[in-house]
C-alpha cells in the first residue's frame, strides 16, 4: 500500500526491479518448487485504488515459479478471471485463484466457488487450475483475521465447491 499511489509506470519499474531480485534469489531452485502469491494487501480501508491484474500480469509471469496464486474472490478482483481470455498462461504453469475471500466472515456458497473455478478453467484449461484462498487467514497470537469457525466453514465450502466444479469439468 503506497499512499499516494505512484504512477503506474513508476510502480511497474519498481516492481520489475524487485522481481529481478526475487528471480536472482530463486536461482537454482526448480520452478516446480515455487509458488508465487500476488497480493493486493489486506489493510482495513477502502480498496478503491487496487491495480487491476491486467496492469501487472506480465510482471507476475516473469517470476520463475510454476504456480501463481492471485486474489480472485474479493469483490474488487472477482471479475479478473477474464484477464485469462486475452493473456496466455505460459505452458507448464498453474494458476491458483482465490475462490474464497479472507476479508469477510461471509462463507461463500459452494456453487459460487464452483462457478469461480469453472470460469478460470474455461479460460486456461481445467488441468491448470488449483482452487485456493485469496490470502492466508493469519491465525496466531498477534493477529487473527477470522474466527476459526469461519475459516473452517470457508475451507469446507471450498472443498464442496471444488468437488462440484470437478464433477462438471471432468464428466465424460
Short mmCIF file of N, CA, C and O in Angstrom, two decimals, residues 94-95 117-131 165-172:
data_model
loop_
_atom_site.label_atom_id
_atom_site.label_comp_id
_atom_site.label_asym_id
_atom_site.label_seq_id
_atom_site.Cartn_x
_atom_site.Cartn_y
_atom_site.Cartn_z
N UNK A 94 0.74 -23.10 -13.63
CA UNK A 94 -0.52 -23.38 -12.95
C UNK A 94 -1.00 -22.10 -12.29
O UNK A 94 -0.19 -21.33 -11.76
N UNK A 95 -2.30 -21.89 -12.29
CA UNK A 95 -2.89 -20.74 -11.62
C UNK A 95 -3.66 -21.22 -10.40
O UNK A 95 -4.40 -22.20 -10.46
N UNK A 117 -14.22 -21.39 -10.09
CA UNK A 117 -13.25 -22.37 -10.61
C UNK A 117 -13.50 -22.62 -12.09
O UNK A 117 -12.56 -22.65 -12.90
N UNK A 118 -14.75 -22.79 -12.46
CA UNK A 118 -15.08 -23.09 -13.86
C UNK A 118 -14.76 -21.91 -14.78
O UNK A 118 -14.35 -22.13 -15.92
N UNK A 119 -14.91 -20.70 -14.29
CA UNK A 119 -14.53 -19.54 -15.10
C UNK A 119 -13.05 -19.59 -15.45
O UNK A 119 -12.66 -19.38 -16.60
N UNK A 120 -12.21 -19.85 -14.46
CA UNK A 120 -10.78 -19.94 -14.71
C UNK A 120 -10.45 -21.14 -15.60
O UNK A 120 -9.66 -21.03 -16.54
N UNK A 121 -11.07 -22.27 -15.32
CA UNK A 121 -10.80 -23.48 -16.11
C UNK A 121 -11.19 -23.27 -17.56
O UNK A 121 -10.51 -23.76 -18.47
N UNK A 122 -12.27 -22.55 -17.80
CA UNK A 122 -12.70 -22.28 -19.17
C UNK A 122 -11.72 -21.41 -19.92
O UNK A 122 -11.62 -21.49 -21.15
N UNK A 123 -10.97 -20.59 -19.21
CA UNK A 123 -10.02 -19.69 -19.86
C UNK A 123 -8.63 -20.30 -20.02
O UNK A 123 -7.97 -20.05 -21.02
N UNK A 124 -8.18 -21.08 -19.04
CA UNK A 124 -6.80 -21.57 -19.11
C UNK A 124 -6.68 -23.09 -19.16
O UNK A 124 -5.59 -23.60 -19.35
N UNK A 125 -7.80 -23.79 -18.98
CA UNK A 125 -7.76 -25.25 -19.01
C UNK A 125 -7.95 -25.83 -17.62
O UNK A 125 -7.33 -25.37 -16.66
N UNK A 126 -8.78 -26.83 -17.55
CA UNK A 126 -9.15 -27.41 -16.25
C UNK A 126 -7.99 -28.03 -15.51
O UNK A 126 -7.96 -28.05 -14.28
N UNK A 127 -7.00 -28.53 -16.23
CA UNK A 127 -5.87 -29.18 -15.58
C UNK A 127 -4.82 -28.19 -15.07
O UNK A 127 -3.85 -28.58 -14.45
N UNK A 128 -5.06 -26.89 -15.27
CA UNK A 128 -4.08 -25.87 -14.88
C UNK A 128 -4.60 -24.95 -13.78
O UNK A 128 -4.02 -23.90 -13.53
N UNK A 129 -5.69 -25.37 -13.12
CA UNK A 129 -6.30 -24.55 -12.06
C UNK A 129 -6.32 -25.34 -10.76
O UNK A 129 -6.74 -26.50 -10.74
N UNK A 130 -5.84 -24.71 -9.71
CA UNK A 130 -5.96 -25.25 -8.35
C UNK A 130 -6.70 -24.20 -7.53
O UNK A 130 -6.25 -23.05 -7.45
N UNK A 131 -7.81 -24.56 -6.95
CA UNK A 131 -8.59 -23.61 -6.16
C UNK A 131 -7.84 -23.28 -4.88
O UNK A 131 -7.27 -24.15 -4.23
N UNK A 165 -17.23 -28.40 -9.07
CA UNK A 165 -16.55 -28.00 -10.31
C UNK A 165 -15.87 -29.20 -10.97
O UNK A 165 -15.95 -29.36 -12.19
N UNK A 166 -15.23 -30.03 -10.18
CA UNK A 166 -14.56 -31.21 -10.73
C UNK A 166 -15.55 -32.14 -11.40
O UNK A 166 -15.28 -32.65 -12.49
N UNK A 167 -16.68 -32.36 -10.75
CA UNK A 167 -17.70 -33.22 -11.37
C UNK A 167 -18.15 -32.65 -12.71
O UNK A 167 -18.34 -33.39 -13.67
N UNK A 168 -18.32 -31.36 -12.79
CA UNK A 168 -18.78 -30.72 -14.03
C UNK A 168 -17.69 -30.66 -15.09
O UNK A 168 -17.95 -30.85 -16.27
N UNK A 169 -16.47 -30.39 -14.68
CA UNK A 169 -15.38 -30.22 -15.63
C UNK A 169 -14.83 -31.55 -16.15
O UNK A 169 -14.29 -31.60 -17.25
N UNK A 170 -14.93 -32.59 -15.34
CA UNK A 170 -14.29 -33.85 -15.71
C UNK A 170 -15.28 -34.94 -16.07
O UNK A 170 -14.86 -36.08 -16.33
N UNK A 171 -16.58 -34.64 -16.10
CA UNK A 171 -17.53 -35.70 -16.50
C UNK A 171 -17.28 -36.07 -17.94
O UNK A 171 -16.90 -35.26 -18.77
N UNK A 172 -17.53 -37.28 -18.25
CA UNK A 172 -17.25 -37.78 -19.61
C UNK A 172 -18.53 -37.96 -20.37
O UNK A 172 -19.55 -38.18 -19.99
#
